[in-house]
PDB file of C-alpha atoms and ligand atoms in Angstrom:
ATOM      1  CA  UNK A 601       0.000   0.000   0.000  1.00 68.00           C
ATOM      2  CA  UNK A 602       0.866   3.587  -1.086  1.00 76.00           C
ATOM      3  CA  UNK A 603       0.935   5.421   1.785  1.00 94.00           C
ATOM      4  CA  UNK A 604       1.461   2.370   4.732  1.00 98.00           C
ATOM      5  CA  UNK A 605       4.539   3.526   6.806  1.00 98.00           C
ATOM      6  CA  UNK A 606       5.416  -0.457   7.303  1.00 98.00           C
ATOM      7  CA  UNK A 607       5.117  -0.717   4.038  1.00 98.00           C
ATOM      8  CA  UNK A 608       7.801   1.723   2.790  1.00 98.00           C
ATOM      9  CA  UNK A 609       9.553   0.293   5.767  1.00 98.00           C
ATOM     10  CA  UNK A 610       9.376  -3.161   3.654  1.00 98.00           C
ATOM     11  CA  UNK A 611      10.553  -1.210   0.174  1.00 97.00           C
ATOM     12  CA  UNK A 612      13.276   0.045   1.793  1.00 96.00           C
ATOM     13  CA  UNK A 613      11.903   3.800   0.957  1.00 96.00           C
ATOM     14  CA  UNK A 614      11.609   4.367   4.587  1.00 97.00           C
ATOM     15  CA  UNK A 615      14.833   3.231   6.460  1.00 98.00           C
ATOM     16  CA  UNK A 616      14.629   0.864   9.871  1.00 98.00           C
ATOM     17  CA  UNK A 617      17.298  -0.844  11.863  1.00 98.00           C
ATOM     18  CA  UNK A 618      16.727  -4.308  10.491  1.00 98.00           C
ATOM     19  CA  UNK A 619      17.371  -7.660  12.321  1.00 98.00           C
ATOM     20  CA  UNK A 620      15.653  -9.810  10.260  1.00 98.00           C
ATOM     21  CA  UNK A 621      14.433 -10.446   6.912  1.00 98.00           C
ATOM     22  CA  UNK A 622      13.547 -12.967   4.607  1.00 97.00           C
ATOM     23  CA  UNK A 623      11.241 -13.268   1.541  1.00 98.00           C
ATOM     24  CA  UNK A 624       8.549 -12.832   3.420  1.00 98.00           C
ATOM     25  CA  UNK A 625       8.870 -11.352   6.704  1.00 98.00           C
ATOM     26  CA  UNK A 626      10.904  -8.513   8.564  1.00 98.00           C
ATOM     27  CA  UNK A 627      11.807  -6.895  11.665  1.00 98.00           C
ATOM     28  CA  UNK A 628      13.327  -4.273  13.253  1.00 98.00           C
ATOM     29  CA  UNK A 629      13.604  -2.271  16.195  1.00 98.00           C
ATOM     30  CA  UNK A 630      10.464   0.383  17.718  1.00 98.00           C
ATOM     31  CA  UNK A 631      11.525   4.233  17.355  1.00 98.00           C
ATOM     32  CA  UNK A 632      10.136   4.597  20.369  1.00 98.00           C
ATOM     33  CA  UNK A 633      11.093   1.303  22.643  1.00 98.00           C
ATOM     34  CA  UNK A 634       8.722   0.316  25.654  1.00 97.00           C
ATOM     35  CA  UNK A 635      11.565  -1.815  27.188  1.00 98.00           C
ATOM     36  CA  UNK A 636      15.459  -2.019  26.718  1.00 98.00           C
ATOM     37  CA  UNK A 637      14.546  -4.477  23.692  1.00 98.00           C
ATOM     38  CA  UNK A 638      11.525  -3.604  21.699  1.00 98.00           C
ATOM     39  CA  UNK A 639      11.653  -4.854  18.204  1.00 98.00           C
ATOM     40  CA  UNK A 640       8.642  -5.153  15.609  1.00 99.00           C
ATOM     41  CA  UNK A 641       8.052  -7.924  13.120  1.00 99.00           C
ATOM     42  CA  UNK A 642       5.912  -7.614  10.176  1.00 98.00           C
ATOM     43  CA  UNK A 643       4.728  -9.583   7.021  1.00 98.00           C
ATOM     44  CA  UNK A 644       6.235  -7.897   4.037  1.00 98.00           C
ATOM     45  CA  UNK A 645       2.651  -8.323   2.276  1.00 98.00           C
ATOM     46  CA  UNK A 646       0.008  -5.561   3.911  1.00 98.00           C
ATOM     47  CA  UNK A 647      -2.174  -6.858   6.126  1.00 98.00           C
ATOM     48  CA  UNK A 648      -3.962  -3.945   8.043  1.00 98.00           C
ATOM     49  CA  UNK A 649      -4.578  -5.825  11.578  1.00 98.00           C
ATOM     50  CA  UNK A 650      -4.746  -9.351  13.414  1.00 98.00           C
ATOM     51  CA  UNK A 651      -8.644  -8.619  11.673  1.00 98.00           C
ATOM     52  CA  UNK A 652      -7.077  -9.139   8.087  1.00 98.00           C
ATOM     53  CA  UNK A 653      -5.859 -12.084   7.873  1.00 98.00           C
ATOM     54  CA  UNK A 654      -7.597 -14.524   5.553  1.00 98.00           C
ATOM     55  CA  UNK A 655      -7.401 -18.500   5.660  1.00 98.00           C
ATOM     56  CA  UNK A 656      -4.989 -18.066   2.758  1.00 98.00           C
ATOM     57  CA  UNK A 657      -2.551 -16.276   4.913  1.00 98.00           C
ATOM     58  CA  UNK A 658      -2.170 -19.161   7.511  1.00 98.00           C
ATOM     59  CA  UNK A 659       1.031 -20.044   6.741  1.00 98.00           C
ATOM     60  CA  UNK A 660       2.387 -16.340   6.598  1.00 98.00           C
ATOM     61  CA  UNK A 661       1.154 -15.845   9.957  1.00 98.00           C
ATOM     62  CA  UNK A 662       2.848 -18.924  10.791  1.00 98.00           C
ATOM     63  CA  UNK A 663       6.130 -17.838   9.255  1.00 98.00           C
ATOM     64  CA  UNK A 664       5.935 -14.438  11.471  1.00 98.00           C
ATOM     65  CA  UNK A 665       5.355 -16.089  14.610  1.00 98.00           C
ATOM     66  CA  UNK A 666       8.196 -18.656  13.605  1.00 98.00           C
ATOM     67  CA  UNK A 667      10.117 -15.327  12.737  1.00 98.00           C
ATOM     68  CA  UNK A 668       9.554 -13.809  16.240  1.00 98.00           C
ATOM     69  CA  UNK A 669      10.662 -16.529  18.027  1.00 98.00           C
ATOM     70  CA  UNK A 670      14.123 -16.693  16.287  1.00 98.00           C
ATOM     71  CA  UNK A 671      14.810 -12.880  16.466  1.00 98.00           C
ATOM     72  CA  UNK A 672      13.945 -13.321  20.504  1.00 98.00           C
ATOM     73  CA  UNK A 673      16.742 -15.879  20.312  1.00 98.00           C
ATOM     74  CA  UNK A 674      18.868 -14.015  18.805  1.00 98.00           C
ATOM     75  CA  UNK A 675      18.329 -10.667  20.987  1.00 98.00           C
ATOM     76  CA  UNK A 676      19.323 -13.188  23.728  1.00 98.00           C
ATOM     77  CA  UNK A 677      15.259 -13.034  25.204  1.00 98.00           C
ATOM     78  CA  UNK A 678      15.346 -16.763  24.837  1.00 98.00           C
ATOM     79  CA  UNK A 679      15.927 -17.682  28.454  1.00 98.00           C
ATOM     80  CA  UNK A 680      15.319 -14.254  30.216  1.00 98.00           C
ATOM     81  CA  UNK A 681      11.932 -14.558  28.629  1.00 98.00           C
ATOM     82  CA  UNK A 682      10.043 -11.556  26.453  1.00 98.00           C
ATOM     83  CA  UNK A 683       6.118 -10.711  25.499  1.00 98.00           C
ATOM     84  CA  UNK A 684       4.535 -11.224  21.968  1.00 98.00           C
ATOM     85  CA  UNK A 685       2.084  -8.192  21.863  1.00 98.00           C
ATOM     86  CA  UNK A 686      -0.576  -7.479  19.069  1.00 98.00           C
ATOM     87  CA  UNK A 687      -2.425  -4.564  19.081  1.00 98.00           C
ATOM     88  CA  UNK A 688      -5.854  -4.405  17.240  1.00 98.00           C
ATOM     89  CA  UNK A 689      -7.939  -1.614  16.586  1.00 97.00           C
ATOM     90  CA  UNK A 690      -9.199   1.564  18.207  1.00 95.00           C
ATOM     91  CA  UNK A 691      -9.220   0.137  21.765  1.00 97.00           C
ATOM     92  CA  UNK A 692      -5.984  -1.337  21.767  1.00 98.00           C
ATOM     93  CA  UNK A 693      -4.102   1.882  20.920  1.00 97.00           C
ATOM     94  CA  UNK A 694      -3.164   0.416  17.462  1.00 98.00           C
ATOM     95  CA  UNK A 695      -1.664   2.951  15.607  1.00 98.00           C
ATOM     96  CA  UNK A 696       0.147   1.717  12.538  1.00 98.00           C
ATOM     97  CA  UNK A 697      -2.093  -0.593  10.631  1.00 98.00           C
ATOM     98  CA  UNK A 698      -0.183  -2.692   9.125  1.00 98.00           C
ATOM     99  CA  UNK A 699       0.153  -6.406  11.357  1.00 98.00           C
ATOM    100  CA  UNK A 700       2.815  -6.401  13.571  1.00 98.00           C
ATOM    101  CA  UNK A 701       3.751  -8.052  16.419  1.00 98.00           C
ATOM    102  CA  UNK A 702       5.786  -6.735  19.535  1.00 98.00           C
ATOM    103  CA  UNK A 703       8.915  -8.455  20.756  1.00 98.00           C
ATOM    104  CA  UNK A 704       8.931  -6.977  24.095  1.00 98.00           C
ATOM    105  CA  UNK A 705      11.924  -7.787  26.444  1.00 98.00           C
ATOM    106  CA  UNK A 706      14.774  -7.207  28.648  1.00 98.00           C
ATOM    107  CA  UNK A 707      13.753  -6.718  32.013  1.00 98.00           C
ATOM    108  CA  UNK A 708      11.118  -7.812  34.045  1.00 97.00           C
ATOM    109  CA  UNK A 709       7.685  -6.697  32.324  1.00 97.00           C
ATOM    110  CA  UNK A 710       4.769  -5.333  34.408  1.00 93.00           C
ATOM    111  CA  UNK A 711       2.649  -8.260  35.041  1.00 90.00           C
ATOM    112  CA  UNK A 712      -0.995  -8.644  32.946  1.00 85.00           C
ATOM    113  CA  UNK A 713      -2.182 -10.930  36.078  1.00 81.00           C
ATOM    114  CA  UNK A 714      -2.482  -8.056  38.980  1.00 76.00           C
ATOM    115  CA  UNK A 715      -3.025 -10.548  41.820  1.00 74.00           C
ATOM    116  CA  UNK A 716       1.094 -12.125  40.829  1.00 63.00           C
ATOM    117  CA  UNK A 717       2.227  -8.620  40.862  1.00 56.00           C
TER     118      UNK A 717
HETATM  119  P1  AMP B1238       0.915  -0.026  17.456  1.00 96.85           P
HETATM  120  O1  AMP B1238       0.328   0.277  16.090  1.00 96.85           O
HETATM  121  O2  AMP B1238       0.281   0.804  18.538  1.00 96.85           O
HETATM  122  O3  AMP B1238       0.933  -1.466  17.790  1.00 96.85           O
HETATM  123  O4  AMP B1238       2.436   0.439  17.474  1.00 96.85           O
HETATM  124  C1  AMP B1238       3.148   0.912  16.363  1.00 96.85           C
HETATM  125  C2  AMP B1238       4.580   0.998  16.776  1.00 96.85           C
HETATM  126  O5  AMP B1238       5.328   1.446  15.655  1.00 96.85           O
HETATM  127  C3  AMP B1238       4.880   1.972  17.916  1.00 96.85           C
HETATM  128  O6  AMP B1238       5.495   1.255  18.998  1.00 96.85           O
HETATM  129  C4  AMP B1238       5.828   2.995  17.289  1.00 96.85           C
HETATM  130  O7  AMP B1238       6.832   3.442  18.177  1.00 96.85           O
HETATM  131  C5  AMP B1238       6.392   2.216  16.125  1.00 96.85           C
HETATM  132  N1  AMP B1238       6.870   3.027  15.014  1.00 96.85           N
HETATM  133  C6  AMP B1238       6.248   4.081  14.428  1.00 96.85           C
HETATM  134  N2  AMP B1238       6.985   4.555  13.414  1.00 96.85           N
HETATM  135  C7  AMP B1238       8.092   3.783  13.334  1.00 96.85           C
HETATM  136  C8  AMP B1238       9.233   3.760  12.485  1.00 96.85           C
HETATM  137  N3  AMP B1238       9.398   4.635  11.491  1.00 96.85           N
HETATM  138  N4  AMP B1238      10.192   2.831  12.726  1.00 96.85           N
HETATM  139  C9  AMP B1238      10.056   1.934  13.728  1.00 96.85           C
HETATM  140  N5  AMP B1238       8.984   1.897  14.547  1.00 96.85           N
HETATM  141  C10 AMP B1238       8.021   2.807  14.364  1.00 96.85           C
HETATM  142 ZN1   ZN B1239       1.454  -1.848   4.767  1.00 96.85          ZN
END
């Protein structure tokens, strides 16, 4: 898409500090990091949000999820640990809609569970 910032981010018209990419996928890290490693992984195809993706896309999704798990490895998150974070829509805060998922990791991440805090 034209005018998708992850997009141009894909073409290489908009630059990124990439960690990853292959045919289909790639990541790099937040502008803006949440946590002392906060990197983003995308499907090079647009797909606008977690909403978008279509039974013919299965195996994409799988690759990015396969993706994110690797580039935690390789950030060293493997052991330590790290969150996988989508964000859909308006109440979510999504802001850039083209999929991506957080790699979120570290340090020790507020809990989602407020009774193990
Ligand atoms: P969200 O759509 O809320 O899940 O988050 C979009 C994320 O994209 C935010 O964490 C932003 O900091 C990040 N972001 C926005 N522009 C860029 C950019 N040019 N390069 C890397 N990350 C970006
Ligand atoms: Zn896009």
């Amino acid at each position: 898409m034209s005018d998708c910032l992850f997009c141009k981010i894909a073409e290489g018209t908009i630059p990124s500090r990439k960690v990853f990419e292959d045919e289909h996928v790639l990541a790099f890290h937040d502008i803006q990091p949440q946590a002392p490693v906060h990197l983003l992984v995308i499907p090079k195809k647009h797909i606008a949000s977690m909403n978008e993706w279509g039974a013919e896309d299965a195996e994409l999704l799988g690759r990015t999820l396969f993706a994110a798990r690797q580039i935690a490895k390789e950030a060293g998150l493997e052991e330590s640990g790290y969150r996988l974070v989508n964000n859909c829509g308006r109440d979510s805060g999504q802001i850039v809609f083209h999929f991506h998922w957080h790699i979120l990791g570290g340090e020790k991440l507020a809990n989602l569970n407020p009774s193990s805090n």
